[in-house]
Coordinates of C-alpha atoms in Angstrom, one line a residue:
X30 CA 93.1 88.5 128.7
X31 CA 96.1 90.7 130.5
X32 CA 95.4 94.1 130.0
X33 CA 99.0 94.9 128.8
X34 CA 98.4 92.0 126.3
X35 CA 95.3 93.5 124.9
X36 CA 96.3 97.5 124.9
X37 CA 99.5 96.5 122.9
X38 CA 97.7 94.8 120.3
X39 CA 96.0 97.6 119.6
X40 CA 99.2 98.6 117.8
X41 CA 98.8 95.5 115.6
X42 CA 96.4 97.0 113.2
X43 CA 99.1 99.9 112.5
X44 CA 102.5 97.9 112.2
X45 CA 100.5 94.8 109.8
X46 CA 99.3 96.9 107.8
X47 CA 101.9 99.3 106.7
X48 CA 104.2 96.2 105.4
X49 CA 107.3 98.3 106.7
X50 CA 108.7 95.5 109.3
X51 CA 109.7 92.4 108.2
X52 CA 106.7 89.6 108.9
X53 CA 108.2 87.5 111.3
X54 CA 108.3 90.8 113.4
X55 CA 105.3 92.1 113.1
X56 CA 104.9 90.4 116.9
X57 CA 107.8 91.6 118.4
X58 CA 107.0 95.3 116.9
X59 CA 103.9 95.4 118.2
X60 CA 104.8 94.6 121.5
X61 CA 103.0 91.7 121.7
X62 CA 104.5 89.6 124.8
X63 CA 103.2 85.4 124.3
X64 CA 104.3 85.3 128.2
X65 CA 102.2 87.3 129.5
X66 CA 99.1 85.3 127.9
X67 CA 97.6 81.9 129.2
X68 CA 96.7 78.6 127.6
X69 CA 93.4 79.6 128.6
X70 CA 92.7 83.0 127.0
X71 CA 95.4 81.8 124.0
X72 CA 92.2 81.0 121.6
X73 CA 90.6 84.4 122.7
X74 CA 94.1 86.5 122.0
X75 CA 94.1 84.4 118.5
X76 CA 90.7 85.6 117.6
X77 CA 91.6 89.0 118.5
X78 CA 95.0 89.2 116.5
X79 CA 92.1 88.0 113.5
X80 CA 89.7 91.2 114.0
X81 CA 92.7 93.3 113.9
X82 CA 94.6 92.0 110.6
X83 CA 93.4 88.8 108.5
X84 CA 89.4 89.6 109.3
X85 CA 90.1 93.8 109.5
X86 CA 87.9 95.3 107.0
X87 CA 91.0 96.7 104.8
X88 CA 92.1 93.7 104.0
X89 CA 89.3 91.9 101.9
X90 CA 89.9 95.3 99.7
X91 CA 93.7 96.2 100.3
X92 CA 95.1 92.9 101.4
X93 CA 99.2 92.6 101.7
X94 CA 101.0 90.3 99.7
X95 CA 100.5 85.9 100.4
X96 CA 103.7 85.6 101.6
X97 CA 103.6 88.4 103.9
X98 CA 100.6 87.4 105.3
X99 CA 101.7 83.5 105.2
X100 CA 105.4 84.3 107.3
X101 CA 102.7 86.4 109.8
X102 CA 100.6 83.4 110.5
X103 CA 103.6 80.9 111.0
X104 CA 105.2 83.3 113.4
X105 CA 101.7 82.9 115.7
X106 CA 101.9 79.4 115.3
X107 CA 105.5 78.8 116.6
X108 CA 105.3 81.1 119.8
X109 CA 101.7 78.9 120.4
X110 CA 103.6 75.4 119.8
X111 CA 106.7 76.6 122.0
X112 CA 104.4 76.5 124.7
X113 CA 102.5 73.6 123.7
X114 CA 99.4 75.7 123.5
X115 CA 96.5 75.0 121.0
X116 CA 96.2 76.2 117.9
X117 CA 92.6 77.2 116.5
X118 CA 91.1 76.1 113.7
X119 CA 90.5 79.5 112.0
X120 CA 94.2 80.1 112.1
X121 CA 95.6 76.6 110.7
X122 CA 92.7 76.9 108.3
X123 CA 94.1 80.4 107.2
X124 CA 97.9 79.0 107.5
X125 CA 96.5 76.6 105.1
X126 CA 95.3 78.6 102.9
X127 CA 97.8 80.9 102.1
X128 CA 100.7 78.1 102.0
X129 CA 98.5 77.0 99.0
X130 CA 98.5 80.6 97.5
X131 CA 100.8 81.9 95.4
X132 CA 104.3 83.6 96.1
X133 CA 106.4 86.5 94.2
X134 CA 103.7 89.2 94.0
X135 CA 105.3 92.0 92.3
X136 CA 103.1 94.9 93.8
X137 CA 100.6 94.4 96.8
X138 CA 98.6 96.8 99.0
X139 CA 100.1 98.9 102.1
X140 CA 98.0 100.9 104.7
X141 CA 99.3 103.1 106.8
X142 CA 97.2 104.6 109.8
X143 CA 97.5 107.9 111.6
X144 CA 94.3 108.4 113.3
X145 CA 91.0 106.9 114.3
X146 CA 89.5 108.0 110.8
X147 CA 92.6 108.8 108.3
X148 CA 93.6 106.0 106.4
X149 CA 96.5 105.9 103.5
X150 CA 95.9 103.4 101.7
X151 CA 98.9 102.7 98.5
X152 CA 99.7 100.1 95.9
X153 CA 103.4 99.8 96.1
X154 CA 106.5 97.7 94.8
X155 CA 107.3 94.6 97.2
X156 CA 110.9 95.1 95.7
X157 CA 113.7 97.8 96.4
X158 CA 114.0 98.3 93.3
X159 CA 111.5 97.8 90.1
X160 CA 111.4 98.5 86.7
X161 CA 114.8 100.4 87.5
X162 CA 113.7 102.9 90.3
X163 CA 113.7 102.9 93.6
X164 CA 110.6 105.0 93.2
X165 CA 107.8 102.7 93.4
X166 CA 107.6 102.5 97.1
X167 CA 107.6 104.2 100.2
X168 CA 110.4 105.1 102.0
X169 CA 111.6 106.2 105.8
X170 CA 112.2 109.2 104.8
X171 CA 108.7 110.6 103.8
X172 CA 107.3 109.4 106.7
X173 CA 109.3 111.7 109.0
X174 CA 108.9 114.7 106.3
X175 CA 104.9 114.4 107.2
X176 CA 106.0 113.8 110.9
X177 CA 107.3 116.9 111.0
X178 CA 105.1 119.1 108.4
X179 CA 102.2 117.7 111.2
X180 CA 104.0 119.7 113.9
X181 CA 104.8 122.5 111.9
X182 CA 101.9 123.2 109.6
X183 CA 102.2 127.2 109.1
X184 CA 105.5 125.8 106.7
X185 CA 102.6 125.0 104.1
X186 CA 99.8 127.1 104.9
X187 CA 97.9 128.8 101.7
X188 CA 101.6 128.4 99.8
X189 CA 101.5 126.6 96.5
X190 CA 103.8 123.4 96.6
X191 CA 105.4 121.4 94.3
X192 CA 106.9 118.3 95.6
X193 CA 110.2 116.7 93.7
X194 CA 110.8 113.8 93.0
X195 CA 106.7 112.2 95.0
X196 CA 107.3 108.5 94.0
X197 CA 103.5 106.8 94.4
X198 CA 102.6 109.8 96.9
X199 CA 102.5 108.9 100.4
X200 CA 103.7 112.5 101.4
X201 CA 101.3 114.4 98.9
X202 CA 98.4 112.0 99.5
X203 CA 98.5 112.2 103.3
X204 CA 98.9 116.2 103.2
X205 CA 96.0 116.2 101.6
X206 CA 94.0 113.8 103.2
X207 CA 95.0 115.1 106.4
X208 CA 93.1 118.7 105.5
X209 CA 96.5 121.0 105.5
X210 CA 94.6 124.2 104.1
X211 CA 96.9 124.8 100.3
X212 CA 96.4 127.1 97.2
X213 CA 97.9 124.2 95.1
X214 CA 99.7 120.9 95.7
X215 CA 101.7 119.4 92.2
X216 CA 103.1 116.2 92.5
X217 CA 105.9 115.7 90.1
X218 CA 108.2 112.1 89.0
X219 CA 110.2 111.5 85.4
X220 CA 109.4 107.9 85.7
X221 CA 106.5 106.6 83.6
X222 CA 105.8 103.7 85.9
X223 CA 106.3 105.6 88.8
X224 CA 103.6 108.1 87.7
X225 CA 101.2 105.7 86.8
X226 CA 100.9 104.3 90.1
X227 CA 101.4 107.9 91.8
X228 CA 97.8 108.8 89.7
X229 CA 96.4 105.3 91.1
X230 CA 97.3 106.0 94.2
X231 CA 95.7 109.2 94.6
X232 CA 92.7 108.3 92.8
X233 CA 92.1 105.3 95.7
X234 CA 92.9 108.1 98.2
X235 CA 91.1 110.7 96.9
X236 CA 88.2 110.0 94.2
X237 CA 86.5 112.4 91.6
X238 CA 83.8 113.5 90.6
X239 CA 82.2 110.9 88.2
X240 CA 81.8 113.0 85.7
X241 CA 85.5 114.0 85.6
X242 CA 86.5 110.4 86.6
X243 CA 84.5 109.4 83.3
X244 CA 86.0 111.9 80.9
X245 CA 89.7 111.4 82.3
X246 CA 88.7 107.3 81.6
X247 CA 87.6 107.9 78.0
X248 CA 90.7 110.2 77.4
X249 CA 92.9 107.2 79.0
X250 CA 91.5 104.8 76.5
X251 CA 92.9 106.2 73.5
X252 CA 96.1 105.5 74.6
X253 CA 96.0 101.9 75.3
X254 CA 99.7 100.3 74.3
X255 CA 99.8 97.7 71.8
X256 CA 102.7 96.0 74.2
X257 CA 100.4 95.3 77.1
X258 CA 100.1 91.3 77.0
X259 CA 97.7 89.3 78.4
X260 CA 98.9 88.9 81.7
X261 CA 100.1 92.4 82.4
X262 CA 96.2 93.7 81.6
X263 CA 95.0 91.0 84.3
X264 CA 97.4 92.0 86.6
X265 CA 96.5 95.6 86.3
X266 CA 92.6 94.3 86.5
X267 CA 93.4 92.8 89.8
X268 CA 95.0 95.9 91.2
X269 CA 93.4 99.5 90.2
X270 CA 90.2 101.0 91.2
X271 CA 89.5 102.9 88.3
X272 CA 91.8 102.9 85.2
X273 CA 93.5 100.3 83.3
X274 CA 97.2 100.6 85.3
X275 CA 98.8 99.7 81.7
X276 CA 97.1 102.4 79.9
X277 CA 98.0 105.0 82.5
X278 CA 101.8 104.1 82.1
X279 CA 101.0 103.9 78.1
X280 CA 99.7 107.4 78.7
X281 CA 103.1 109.0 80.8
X282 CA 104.9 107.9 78.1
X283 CA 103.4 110.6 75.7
X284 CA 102.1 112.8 78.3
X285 CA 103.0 115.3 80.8
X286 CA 100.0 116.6 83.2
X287 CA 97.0 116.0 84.5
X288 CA 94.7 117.9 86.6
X289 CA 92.4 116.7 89.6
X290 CA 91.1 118.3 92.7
X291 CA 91.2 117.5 96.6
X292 CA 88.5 119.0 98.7
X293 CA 89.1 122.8 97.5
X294 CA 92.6 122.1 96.6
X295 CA 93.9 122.1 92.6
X296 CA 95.9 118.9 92.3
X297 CA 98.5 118.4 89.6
X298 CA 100.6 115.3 88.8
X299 CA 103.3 116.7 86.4
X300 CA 106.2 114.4 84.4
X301 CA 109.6 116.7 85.2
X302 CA 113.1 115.1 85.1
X303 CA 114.6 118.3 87.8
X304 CA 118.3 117.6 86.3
X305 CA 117.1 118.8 83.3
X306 CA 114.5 121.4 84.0
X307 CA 114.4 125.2 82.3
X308 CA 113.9 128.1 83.6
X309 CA 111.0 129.1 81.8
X310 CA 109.0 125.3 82.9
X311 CA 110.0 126.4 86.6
X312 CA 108.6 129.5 86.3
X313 CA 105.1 128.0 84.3
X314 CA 104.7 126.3 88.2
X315 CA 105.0 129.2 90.4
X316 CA 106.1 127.0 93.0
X317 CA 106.0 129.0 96.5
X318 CA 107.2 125.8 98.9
X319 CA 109.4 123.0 97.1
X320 CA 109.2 119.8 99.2
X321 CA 111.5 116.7 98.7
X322 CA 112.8 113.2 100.5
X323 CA 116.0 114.0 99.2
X324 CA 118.6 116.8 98.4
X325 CA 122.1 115.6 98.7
X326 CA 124.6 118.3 97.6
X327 CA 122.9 121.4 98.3
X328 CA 123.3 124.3 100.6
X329 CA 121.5 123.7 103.2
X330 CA 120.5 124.2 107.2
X331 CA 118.9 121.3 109.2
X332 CA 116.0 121.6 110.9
X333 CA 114.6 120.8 114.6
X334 CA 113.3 117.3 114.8
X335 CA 110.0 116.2 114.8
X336 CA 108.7 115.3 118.1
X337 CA 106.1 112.5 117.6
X338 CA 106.4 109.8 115.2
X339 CA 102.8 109.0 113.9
X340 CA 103.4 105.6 111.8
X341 CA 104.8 102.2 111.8
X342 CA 108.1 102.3 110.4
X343 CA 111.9 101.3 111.1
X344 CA 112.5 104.9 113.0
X345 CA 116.3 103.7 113.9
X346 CA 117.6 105.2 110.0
X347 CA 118.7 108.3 110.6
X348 CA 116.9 110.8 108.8
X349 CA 117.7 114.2 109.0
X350 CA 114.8 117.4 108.0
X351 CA 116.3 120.5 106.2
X352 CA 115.6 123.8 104.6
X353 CA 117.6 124.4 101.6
X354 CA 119.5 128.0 101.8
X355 CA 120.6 130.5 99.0

């Protein structure tokens, strides 16, 4: 197989995964140039492309939503028939098989890699907008915050942060994982769905102690809403690792904190509508750092770039880092 063919599908892994280009693009974003291929190694590259998406470990646990993965395998199969190549029969099997699965998943599993090791994996929204926010996925913007907290890691060094406004965590999640050394890190959403899926997601990122994990899943239980149906309990089934997703948002609804840990790091997920917060709850968090994706209206002074972008997103939206000023 060419070289150049081979090293850019190495790249694969990172833009399939993290769901942030359209399917039909995935290809063309990963570099991945058909011409430079032959109808000779064609079946190899196929089996390759396999290995590093369909076949990768993550997705028989984490796996992307059926159309997603359906509009992925029919963009491999028209660059192979526009050059009357053959198609395998692993990937028209796998066509075939997700042509008969079903469409319109409302939530569906993104990873996104930034190193050899680290893995975020988070259960998001396939829609802008769900359950009236905008909050239940992840978005440009808190890539390039980490992008540049990466580069400039003293910002956050022993402080106690609070983040505004976290959404399902990528930005607190991958601070974590990624070992920045914090006295405290509280996550913080008014949004009941949006916190139930921020908890989720941290608990798939970063699991407890069983103990704790037991406890916490006995105290979730008494909360379980008489208005989840049927469906909505399978659904949440299909989709948590640990606790009923319904009874979590049941839960937010009446409820305002939790408490978990991260390595030696005191985690809080906090319910806080910042339009309306007193003086005396801002105080109660001692914040030292306040971190947010967004801050339109205030004071402010931007900030240097970041150099090196670590994921696979749509870098072309302008997104600009700054430090809010007195």
């Amino acid at each position: 197989m060419n070289n150049e063919v081979f090293n850019n599908l190495k790249k694969l892994s990172l833009v399939y995964f993290s769901g942030q280009f359209p399917a039909s693009k995935i290809l063309e974003e990963s570099r991945v140039n058909f011409d430079k291929l032959s109808c000779e190694s064609c079946l190899k590259f196929q089996k390759k492309v396999f290995e590093l998406t369909i076949k990768h470990p993550l997705h028989s646990c984490y796996s992307p939503a059926n159309e997603y993965v359906r509009i992925f395998l029919r963009s491999i199969i028209k660059e192979i028939e526009a050059r009357n190549w053959e198609a395998s029969d692993e990937l028209l099997e796998l066509y075939g098989y997700y042509v008969s699965q079903p469409a319109g998943q409302d939530y569906c599993y993104r990873t996104y890699m930034f190193s050899d090791v680290i893995n975020v994996t988070l259960l998001e929204s396939t829609s802008i907008i769900s359950n009236g926010s905008t909050g239940l996925r992840t978005w440009p913007a808190a890539f390039n915050l980490y992008e540049w907290l990466a580069e400039n890691s003293g910002f956050l060094e022993g402080k106690k942060v609070i983040e505004l406004g976290s959404g399902i965590g990528f930005l607190g999640i991958t601070i974590l994982k990624a070992g920045f050394h914090l006295a405290g890190y509280t996550f913080s959403d008014c949004h009941p769905t949006v916190l139930s899926l921020l908890e989720t997601n941290f608990l798939l990122n970063h699991p407890q102690d069983k103990d704790l994990e037991t406890e916490r899943k006995e105290s979730f239980h008494k909360f379980v809403s008489q208005d989840c149906n049927d469906d909505r309990r399978k659904e949440a089934g299909t989709v948590s690792r640990s606790m009923n997703w319904c009874e979590r948002e049941y839960f937010w609804q009446r409820n305002s904190k939790v408490n978990y840990m991260s390595g030696e790091t005191d985690v809080k997920i906090v319910k806080i509508d910042w339009t309306n917060l007193l003086y005396h709850q801002f105080c109660d968090l001692q914040p030292e750092v306040l971190i947010a994706t967004g801050a339109n209206g205030l004071r402010h002074e931007e900030l240097k770039e970041r150099v090196n972008q670590l994921f696979a997103y749509d870098a072309s939206q302008k997104v600009v880092t700054i430090k809010i000023t007195a």
